[in-house]
Amino acid sequence: MSDLGDPADGCGPPWAGRGLRLQHPPTPENGSAHAQTFVDAVSNIDGVNLDYSDASLEWVDGKLDHWRPEGSDVMAETVFVAGCYIGEVFVRNHGYRWVLTDVYGAMPVVEGPNGNFANPIGKAFKRVDNGEGDDLPYFLSVILANER
């Protein structure tokens, strides 16, 4: 994909790593707070009450798809907090925890009980940039299958 997005597939420019203007620093300790920012925004704007269930990722998946025309660069702060919501689904339902690793650099990721890692924030950006091929329910099922 070019830096300008792919107009042929209706996707705006991808996030290229510009600084994010977030309510809290992008640290593992703030993963839950960023997720709550997303929950509050969704409740206020869309009237939807997200419950951190695995099933709620279907709704989040559709919302990320809705932002494709703008692109992940324009929506980067919102995509980031949506990614934290995805991570909190792992944390609250499957025993994961927020961490930093050398592999993912400064981006918080979640680590499972068996030591495997998932990058829910990166997955949120990929979902906006790449479309349905990076859907969230499938992501959840693959990561959990690797945990077994």
Short mmCIF file of C-alpha atoms in Angstrom, two decimals:
data_model
loop_
_atom_site.label_atom_id
_atom_site.label_comp_id
_atom_site.label_asym_id
_atom_site.label_seq_id
_atom_site.Cartn_x
_atom_site.Cartn_y
_atom_site.Cartn_z
CA MET A 1 0.00 0.00 0.00
CA SER A 2 1.33 3.47 -0.80
CA ASP A 3 1.67 6.28 1.73
CA LEU A 4 -1.46 7.82 0.23
CA GLY A 5 -3.63 4.80 0.92
CA ASP A 6 -5.30 2.84 -1.82
CA PRO A 7 -8.19 4.78 -3.35
CA ALA A 8 -9.10 1.71 -5.40
CA ASP A 9 -10.13 -0.14 -2.25
CA GLY A 10 -11.53 2.93 -0.50
CA CYS A 11 -8.81 3.17 2.12
CA GLY A 12 -7.25 6.44 3.26
CA PRO A 13 -3.61 6.95 4.28
CA PRO A 14 -2.11 4.50 6.78
CA TRP A 15 -0.59 5.67 10.05
CA ALA A 16 3.13 6.23 9.49
CA GLY A 17 4.14 6.52 13.12
CA ARG A 18 3.39 10.20 13.79
CA GLY A 19 3.16 11.15 17.45
CA LEU A 20 -0.19 10.32 18.99
CA ARG A 21 -2.19 12.73 21.12
CA LEU A 22 -3.51 10.32 23.74
CA GLN A 23 -5.24 10.92 27.06
CA HIS A 24 -2.67 8.69 28.84
CA PRO A 25 0.90 7.66 27.95
CA PRO A 26 1.01 4.57 25.67
CA THR A 27 2.31 2.21 28.35
CA PRO A 28 1.21 -1.26 29.49
CA GLU A 29 -0.01 0.26 32.75
CA ASN A 30 -2.47 2.40 30.80
CA GLY A 31 -3.88 -0.30 28.50
CA SER A 32 -7.06 -0.57 30.54
CA ALA A 33 -7.49 3.21 30.77
CA HIS A 34 -7.14 3.58 26.99
CA ALA A 35 -9.70 0.79 26.53
CA GLN A 36 -12.10 2.65 28.82
CA THR A 37 -11.60 5.81 26.75
CA PHE A 38 -12.81 3.82 23.73
CA VAL A 39 -15.77 2.35 25.65
CA ASP A 40 -16.82 5.82 26.83
CA ALA A 41 -16.52 7.33 23.35
CA VAL A 42 -18.53 4.52 21.77
CA SER A 43 -21.23 4.90 24.41
CA ASN A 44 -21.42 8.69 23.94
CA ILE A 45 -21.22 8.75 20.14
CA ASP A 46 -22.85 5.49 19.04
CA GLY A 47 -25.03 4.65 22.04
CA VAL A 48 -23.45 1.18 22.23
CA ASN A 49 -22.39 -0.29 25.57
CA LEU A 50 -19.33 -2.45 24.97
CA ASP A 51 -18.90 -5.17 27.60
CA TYR A 52 -15.38 -6.53 26.91
CA SER A 53 -16.86 -9.84 25.75
CA ASP A 54 -15.32 -11.84 22.92
CA ALA A 55 -18.56 -11.26 21.00
CA SER A 56 -18.14 -7.48 21.27
CA LEU A 57 -15.18 -7.72 18.89
CA GLU A 58 -17.68 -8.20 16.04
CA TRP A 59 -19.01 -4.68 16.65
CA VAL A 60 -15.49 -3.23 17.00
CA ASP A 61 -14.49 -4.98 13.76
CA GLY A 62 -17.33 -3.22 11.94
CA LYS A 63 -16.37 0.13 13.45
CA LEU A 64 -12.76 -0.23 12.32
CA ASP A 65 -14.00 -1.06 8.83
CA HIS A 66 -16.14 2.09 8.94
CA TRP A 67 -12.95 4.17 9.37
CA ARG A 68 -11.21 2.75 6.27
CA PRO A 69 -12.12 5.68 3.98
CA GLU A 70 -10.46 8.16 6.37
CA GLY A 71 -7.48 5.87 6.87
CA SER A 72 -5.61 4.92 10.01
CA ASP A 73 -3.44 8.05 9.98
CA VAL A 74 -6.38 10.44 10.40
CA MET A 75 -8.00 8.10 12.93
CA ALA A 76 -4.76 6.99 14.67
CA GLU A 77 -5.65 8.01 18.22
CA THR A 78 -9.05 6.35 17.98
CA VAL A 79 -7.61 3.23 16.34
CA PHE A 80 -5.02 3.04 19.14
CA VAL A 81 -7.65 3.10 21.91
CA ALA A 82 -9.77 0.60 19.94
CA GLY A 83 -6.69 -1.65 19.88
CA CYS A 84 -6.44 -1.29 23.65
CA TYR A 85 -10.06 -2.38 23.92
CA ILE A 86 -9.20 -5.48 21.88
CA GLY A 87 -6.29 -6.14 24.24
CA GLU A 88 -8.52 -5.75 27.29
CA VAL A 89 -10.79 -8.46 25.90
CA PHE A 90 -7.76 -10.78 26.09
CA VAL A 91 -6.83 -9.49 29.56
CA ARG A 92 -10.29 -9.75 31.12
CA ASN A 93 -11.42 -12.99 29.53
CA HIS A 94 -8.31 -15.05 28.84
CA GLY A 95 -5.68 -14.30 31.49
CA TYR A 96 -3.44 -12.08 29.37
CA ARG A 97 -1.53 -9.05 30.68
CA TRP A 98 -0.19 -5.86 29.11
CA VAL A 99 3.61 -5.83 28.57
CA LEU A 100 6.41 -4.34 26.48
CA THR A 101 8.73 -6.62 24.51
CA ASP A 102 11.84 -6.08 22.41
CA VAL A 103 10.00 -7.55 19.43
CA TYR A 104 7.27 -4.90 19.38
CA GLY A 105 9.32 -1.96 20.65
CA ALA A 106 7.43 0.80 22.44
CA MET A 107 3.99 -0.54 21.46
CA PRO A 108 2.24 -2.28 24.38
CA VAL A 109 1.16 -5.85 23.60
CA VAL A 110 -0.56 -8.58 25.59
CA GLU A 111 1.12 -11.72 26.88
CA GLY A 112 -0.82 -14.92 27.45
CA PRO A 113 -0.58 -17.37 30.33
CA ASN A 114 1.67 -19.63 28.24
CA GLY A 115 3.98 -16.80 27.21
CA ASN A 116 2.66 -16.12 23.72
CA PHE A 117 2.19 -12.51 22.60
CA ALA A 118 -0.55 -10.75 20.68
CA ASN A 119 -0.43 -7.23 19.26
CA PRO A 120 -4.02 -5.97 19.45
CA ILE A 121 -3.10 -2.34 18.77
CA GLY A 122 -1.21 -3.34 15.63
CA LYS A 123 -4.15 -5.54 14.62
CA ALA A 124 -6.54 -2.57 14.93
CA PHE A 125 -4.35 -0.54 12.57
CA LYS A 126 -4.11 -3.47 10.14
CA ARG A 127 -7.89 -3.89 10.20
CA VAL A 128 -8.36 -0.27 9.09
CA ASP A 129 -5.56 -0.43 6.51
CA ASN A 130 -6.10 -3.92 5.08
CA GLY A 131 -9.82 -4.53 5.47
CA GLU A 132 -11.69 -7.75 6.17
CA GLY A 133 -8.63 -9.98 5.79
CA ASP A 134 -7.54 -8.74 9.21
CA ASP A 135 -10.85 -9.27 11.00
CA LEU A 136 -10.89 -9.35 14.79
CA PRO A 137 -12.92 -12.49 15.55
CA TYR A 138 -10.48 -14.55 13.47
CA PHE A 139 -7.52 -12.84 15.19
CA LEU A 140 -8.96 -13.79 18.58
CA SER A 141 -9.52 -17.41 17.54
CA VAL A 142 -5.99 -17.80 16.14
CA ILE A 143 -4.30 -16.29 19.20
CA LEU A 144 -6.36 -18.40 21.58
CA ALA A 145 -5.66 -21.55 19.53
CA ASN A 146 -1.93 -20.84 19.93
CA GLU A 147 -2.45 -20.57 23.69
CA ARG A 148 -3.62 -24.18 23.94
#
